[in-house]
mmCIF file of C-alpha atoms in Angstrom:
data_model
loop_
_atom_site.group_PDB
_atom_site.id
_atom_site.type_symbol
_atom_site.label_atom_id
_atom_site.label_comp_id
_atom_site.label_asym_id
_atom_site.label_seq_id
_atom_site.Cartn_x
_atom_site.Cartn_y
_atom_site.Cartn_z
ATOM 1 C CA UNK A 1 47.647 -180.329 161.759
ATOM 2 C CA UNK A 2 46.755 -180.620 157.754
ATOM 3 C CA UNK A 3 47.929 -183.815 155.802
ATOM 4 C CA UNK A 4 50.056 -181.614 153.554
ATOM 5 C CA UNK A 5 51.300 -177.964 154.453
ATOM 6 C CA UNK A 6 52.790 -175.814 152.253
ATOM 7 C CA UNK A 7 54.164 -172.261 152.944
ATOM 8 C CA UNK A 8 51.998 -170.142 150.801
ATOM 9 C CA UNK A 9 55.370 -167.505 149.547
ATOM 10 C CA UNK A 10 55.124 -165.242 147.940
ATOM 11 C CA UNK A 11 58.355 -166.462 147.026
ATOM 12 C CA UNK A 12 60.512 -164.051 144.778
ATOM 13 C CA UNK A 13 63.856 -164.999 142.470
ATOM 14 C CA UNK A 14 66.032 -163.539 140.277
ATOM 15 C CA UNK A 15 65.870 -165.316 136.884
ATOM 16 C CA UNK A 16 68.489 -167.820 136.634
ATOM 17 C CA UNK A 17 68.416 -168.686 140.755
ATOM 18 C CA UNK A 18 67.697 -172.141 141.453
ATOM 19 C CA UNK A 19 64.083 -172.446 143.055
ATOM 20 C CA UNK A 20 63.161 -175.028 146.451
ATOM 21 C CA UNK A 21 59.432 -175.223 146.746
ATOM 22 C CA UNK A 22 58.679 -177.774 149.721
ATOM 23 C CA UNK A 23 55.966 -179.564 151.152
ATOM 24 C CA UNK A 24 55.513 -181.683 154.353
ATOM 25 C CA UNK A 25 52.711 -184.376 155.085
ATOM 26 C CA UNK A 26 52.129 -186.332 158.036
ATOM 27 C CA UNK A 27 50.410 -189.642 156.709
ATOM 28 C CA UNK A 28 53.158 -192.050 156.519
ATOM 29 C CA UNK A 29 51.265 -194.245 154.652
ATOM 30 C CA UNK A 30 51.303 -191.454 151.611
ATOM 31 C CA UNK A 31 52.689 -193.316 148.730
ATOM 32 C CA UNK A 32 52.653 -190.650 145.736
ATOM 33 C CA UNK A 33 53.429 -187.537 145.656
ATOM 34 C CA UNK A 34 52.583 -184.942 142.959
ATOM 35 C CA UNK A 35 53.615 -181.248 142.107
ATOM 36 C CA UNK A 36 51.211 -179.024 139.520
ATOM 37 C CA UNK A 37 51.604 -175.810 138.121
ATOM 38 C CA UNK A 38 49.089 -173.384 138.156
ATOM 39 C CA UNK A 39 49.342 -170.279 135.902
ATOM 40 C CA UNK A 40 46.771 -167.674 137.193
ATOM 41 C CA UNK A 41 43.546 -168.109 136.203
ATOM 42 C CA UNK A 42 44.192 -171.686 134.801
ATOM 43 C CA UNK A 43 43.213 -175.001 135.885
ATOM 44 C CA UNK A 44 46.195 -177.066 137.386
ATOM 45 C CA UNK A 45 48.335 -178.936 135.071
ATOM 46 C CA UNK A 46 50.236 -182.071 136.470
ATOM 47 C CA UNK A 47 54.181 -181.369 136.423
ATOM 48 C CA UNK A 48 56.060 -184.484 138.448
ATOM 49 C CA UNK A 49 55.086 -187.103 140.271
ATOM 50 C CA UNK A 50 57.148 -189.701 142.620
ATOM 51 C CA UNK A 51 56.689 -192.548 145.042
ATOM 52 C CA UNK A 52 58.237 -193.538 147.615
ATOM 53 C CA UNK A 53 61.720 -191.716 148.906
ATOM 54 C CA UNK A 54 63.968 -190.424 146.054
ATOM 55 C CA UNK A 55 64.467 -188.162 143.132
ATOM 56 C CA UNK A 56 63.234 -187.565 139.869
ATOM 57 C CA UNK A 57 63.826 -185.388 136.886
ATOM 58 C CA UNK A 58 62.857 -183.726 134.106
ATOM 59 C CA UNK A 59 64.444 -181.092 132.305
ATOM 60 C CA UNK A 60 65.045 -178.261 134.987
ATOM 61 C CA UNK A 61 62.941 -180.136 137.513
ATOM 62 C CA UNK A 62 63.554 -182.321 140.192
ATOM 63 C CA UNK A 63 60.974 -183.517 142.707
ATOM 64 C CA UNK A 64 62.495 -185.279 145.395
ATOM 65 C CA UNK A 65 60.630 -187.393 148.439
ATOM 66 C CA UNK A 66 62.261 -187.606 151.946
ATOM 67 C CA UNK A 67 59.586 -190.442 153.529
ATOM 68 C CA UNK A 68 62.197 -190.746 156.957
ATOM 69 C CA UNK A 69 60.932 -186.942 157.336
ATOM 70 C CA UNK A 70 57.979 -186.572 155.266
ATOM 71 C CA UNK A 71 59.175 -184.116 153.227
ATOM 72 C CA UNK A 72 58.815 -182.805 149.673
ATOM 73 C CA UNK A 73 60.639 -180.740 147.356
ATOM 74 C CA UNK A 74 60.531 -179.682 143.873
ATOM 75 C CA UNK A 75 63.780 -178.144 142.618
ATOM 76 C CA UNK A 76 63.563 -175.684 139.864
ATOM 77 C CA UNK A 77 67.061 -174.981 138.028
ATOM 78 C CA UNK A 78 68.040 -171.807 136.176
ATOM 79 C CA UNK A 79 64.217 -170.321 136.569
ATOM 80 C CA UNK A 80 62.764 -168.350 133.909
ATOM 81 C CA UNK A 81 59.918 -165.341 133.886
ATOM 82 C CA UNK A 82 57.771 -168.385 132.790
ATOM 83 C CA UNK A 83 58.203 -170.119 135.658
ATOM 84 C CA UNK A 84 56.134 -167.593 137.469
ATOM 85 C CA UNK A 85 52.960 -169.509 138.402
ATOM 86 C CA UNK A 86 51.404 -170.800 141.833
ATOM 87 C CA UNK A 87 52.938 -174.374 142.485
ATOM 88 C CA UNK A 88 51.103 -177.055 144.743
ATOM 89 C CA UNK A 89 51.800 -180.378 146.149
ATOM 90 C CA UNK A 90 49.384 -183.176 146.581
ATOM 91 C CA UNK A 91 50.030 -186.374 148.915
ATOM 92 C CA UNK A 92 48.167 -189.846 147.401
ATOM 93 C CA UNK A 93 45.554 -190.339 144.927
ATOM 94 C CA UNK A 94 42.510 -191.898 146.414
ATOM 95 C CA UNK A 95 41.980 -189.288 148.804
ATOM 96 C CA UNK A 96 42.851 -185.596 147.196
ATOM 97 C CA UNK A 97 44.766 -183.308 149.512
ATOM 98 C CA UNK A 98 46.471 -180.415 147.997
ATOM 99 C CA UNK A 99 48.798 -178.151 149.801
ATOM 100 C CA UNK A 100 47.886 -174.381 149.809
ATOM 101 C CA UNK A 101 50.456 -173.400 146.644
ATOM 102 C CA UNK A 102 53.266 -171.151 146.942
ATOM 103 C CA UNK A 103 54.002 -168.551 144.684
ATOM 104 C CA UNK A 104 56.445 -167.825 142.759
ATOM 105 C CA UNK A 105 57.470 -164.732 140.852
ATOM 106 C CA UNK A 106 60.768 -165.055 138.715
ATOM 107 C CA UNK A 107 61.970 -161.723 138.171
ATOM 108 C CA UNK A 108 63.959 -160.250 134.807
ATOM 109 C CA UNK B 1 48.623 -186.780 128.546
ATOM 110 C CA UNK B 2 44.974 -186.996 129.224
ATOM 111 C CA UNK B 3 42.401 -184.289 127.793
ATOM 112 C CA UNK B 4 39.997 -182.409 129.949
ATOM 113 C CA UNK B 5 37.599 -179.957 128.657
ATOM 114 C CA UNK B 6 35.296 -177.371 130.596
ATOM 115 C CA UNK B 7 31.982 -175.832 129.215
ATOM 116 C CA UNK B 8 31.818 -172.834 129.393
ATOM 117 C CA UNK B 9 34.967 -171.325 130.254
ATOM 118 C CA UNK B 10 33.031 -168.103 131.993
ATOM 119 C CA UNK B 11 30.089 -167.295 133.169
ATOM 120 C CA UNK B 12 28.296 -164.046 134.356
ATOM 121 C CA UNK B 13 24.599 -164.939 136.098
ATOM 122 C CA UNK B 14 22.352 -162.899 138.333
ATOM 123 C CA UNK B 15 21.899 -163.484 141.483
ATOM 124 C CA UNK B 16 19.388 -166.325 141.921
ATOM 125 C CA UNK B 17 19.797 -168.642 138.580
ATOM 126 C CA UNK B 18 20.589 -172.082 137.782
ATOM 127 C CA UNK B 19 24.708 -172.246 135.913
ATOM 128 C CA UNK B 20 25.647 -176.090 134.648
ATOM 129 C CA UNK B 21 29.232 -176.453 134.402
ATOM 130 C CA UNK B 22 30.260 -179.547 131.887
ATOM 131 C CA UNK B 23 33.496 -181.471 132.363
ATOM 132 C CA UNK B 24 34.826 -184.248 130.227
ATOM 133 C CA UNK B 25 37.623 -186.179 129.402
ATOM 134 C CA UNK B 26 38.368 -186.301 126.209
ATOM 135 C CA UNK B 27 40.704 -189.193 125.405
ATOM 136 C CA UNK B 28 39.861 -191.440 128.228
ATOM 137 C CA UNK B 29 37.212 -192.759 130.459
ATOM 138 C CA UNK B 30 36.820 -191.943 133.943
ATOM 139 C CA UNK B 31 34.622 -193.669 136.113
ATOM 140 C CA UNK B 32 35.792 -190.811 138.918
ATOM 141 C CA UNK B 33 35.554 -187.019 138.791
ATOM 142 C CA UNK B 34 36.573 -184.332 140.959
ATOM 143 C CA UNK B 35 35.369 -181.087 141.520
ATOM 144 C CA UNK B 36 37.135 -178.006 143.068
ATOM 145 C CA UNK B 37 36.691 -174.574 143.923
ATOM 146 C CA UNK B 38 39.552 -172.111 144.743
ATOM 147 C CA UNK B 39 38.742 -168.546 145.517
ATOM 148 C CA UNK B 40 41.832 -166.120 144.175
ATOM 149 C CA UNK B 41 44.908 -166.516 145.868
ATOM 150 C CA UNK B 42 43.787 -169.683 147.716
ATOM 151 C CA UNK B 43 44.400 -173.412 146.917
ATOM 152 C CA UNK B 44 42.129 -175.642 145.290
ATOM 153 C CA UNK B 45 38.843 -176.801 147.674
ATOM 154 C CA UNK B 46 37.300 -180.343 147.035
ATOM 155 C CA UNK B 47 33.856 -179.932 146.874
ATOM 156 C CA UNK B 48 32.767 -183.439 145.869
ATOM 157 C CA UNK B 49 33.852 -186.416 143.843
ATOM 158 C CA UNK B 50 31.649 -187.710 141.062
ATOM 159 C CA UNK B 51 30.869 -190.935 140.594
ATOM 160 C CA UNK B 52 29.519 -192.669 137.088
ATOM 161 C CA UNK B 53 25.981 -193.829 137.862
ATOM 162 C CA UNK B 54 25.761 -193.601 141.113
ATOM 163 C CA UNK B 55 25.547 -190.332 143.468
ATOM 164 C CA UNK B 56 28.279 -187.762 144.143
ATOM 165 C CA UNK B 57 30.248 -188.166 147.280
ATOM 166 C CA UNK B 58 30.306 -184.632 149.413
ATOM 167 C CA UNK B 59 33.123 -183.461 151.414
ATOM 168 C CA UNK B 60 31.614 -181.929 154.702
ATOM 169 C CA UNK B 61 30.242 -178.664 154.247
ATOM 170 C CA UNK B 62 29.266 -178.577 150.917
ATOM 171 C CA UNK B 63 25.543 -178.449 150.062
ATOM 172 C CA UNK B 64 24.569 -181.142 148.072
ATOM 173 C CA UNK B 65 21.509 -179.907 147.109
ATOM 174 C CA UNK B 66 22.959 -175.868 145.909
ATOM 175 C CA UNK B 67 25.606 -177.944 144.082
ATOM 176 C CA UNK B 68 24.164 -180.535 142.470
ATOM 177 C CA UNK B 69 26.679 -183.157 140.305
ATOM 178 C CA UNK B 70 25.446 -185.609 137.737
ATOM 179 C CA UNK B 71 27.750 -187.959 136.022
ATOM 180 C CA UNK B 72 26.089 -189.307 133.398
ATOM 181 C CA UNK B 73 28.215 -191.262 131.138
ATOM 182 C CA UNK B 74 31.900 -192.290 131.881
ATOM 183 C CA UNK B 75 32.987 -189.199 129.831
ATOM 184 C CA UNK B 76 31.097 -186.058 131.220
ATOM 185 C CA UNK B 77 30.614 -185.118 134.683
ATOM 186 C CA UNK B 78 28.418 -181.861 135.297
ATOM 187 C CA UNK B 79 28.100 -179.547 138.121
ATOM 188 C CA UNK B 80 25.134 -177.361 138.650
ATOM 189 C CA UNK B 81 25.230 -174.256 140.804
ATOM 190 C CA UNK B 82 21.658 -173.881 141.761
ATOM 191 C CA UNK B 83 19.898 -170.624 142.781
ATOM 192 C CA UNK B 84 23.481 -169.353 142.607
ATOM 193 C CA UNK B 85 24.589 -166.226 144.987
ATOM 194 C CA UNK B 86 27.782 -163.187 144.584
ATOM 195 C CA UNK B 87 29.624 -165.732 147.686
ATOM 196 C CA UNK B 88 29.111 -168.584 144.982
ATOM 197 C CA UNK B 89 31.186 -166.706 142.634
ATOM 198 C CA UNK B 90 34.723 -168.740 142.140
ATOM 199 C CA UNK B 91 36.650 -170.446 139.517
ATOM 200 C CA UNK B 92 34.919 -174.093 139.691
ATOM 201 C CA UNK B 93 38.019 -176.780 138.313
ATOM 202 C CA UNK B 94 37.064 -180.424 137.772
ATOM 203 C CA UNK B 95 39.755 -183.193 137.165
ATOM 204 C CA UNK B 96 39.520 -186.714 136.323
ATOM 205 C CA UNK B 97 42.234 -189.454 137.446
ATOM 206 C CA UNK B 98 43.726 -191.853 134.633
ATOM 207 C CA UNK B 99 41.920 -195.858 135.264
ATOM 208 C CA UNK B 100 45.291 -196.362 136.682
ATOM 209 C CA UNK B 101 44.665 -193.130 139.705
ATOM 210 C CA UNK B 102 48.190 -192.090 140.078
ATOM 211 C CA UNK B 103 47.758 -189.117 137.684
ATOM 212 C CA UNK B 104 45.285 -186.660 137.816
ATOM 213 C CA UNK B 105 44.147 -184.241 135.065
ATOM 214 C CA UNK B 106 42.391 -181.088 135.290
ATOM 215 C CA UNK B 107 40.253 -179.204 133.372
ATOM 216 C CA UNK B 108 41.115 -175.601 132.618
ATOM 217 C CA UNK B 109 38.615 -174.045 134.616
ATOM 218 C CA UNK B 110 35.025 -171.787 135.168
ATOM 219 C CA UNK B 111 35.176 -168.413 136.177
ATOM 220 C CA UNK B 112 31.872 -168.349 138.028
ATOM 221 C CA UNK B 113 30.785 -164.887 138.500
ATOM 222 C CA UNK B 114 27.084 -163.719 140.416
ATOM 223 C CA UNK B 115 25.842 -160.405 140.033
#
């Protein structure tokens, strides 16, 4: 099992839809928890991070942490065209461990 | 937030050169650089993290001495694709964590291309 799966998408919207982009990680002991964005050909740019189990928000983002079920989301409200971009979680910061990215294509 | 630069941002080779690949952070020092490589459509690949005077730290199955890392000064980290090969050519990202290592910032990028 990997530390931190993702499901790769493609994941298509309408503009305007709201977007769930989710992650799961099976080290309980995983205290942060990050989301980038990553236009293509572009190196990774650092979006949200958390700790510990709650939400957090900025703008039209929320990244929220379920630690009772490992799970992590990133909420994306009203999406825009610009939104399209691959988007990838990453559990802790000692030890690196990205999830595979998904996708996402906001369509006019 | 935190600065990182890449030099160059692409690079065409033959088959069978030397390519250096330059990262530094530009508004902060980091003792600690990572370096990545992500072939299209896949996610980003640790290849090894870079430490500041003292050697690089490979993840398993990278060849230390094809890709060789020197981190010379707490602001530049650089990664050197030796002999390089076409199955070498990837986009090569390297990111450096702020002193207090909850936030990581990467550099934009090489587009690493062997003829």
């Amino acid at each position: 099992q990997k530390e931190v799966e993702q499901d790769p998408g493609p994941l298509s919207v309408p503009e305007g839809a709201i977007v769930s982009l989710n992650c799961t990680y099976s080290n309980s002991a995983f205290q942060y928890f990050m989301w980038y964005r990553q236009y293509s050909r572009k190196g990774p740019e650092l979006l949200m991070y958390t700790y510990s189990s709650g939400n957090k928000e900025d703008g039209r983002f929320t990244a929220q942490v379920d630690k009772s079920s490992k799970y992590i989301s990133l909420f994306i409200r009203d999406s825009q065209p610009s939104d399209s971009a691959t988007y990838l979680c990453k559990s802790g910061y000692n030890k690196l461990i990205f999830g595979a990215g998904t996708r996402l294509a906001v369509h006019p | 937030g935190a600065v990182v630069s890449q030099h160059p941002s692409r690079v065409i080779c033959k088959s069978g050169t030397s390519v250096k690949i330059e990262c530094r952070s530009l508004d902060f020092q980091a003792t600690t650089m990572f370096w990545y490589r992500q072939f299209p459509k896949q996610s980003l690949m640790l290849m090894a993290t870079s430490n500041e005077g003292s050697k690089a730290t490979y993840e398993q199955g990278v060849e230390k001495d094809k890709f060789l890392i020197n981190h010379a000064s707490l602001t530049l980290s650089t990664l050197t694709v030796t002999s390089a090969h076409p199955e070498d050519s990837s986009f090569y990202i390297c990111s450096a964590p702020t002193a207090q290592g909850n936030e990581q910032f990467f550099g934009p990028g090489t587009r690493l291309t062997v003829l």
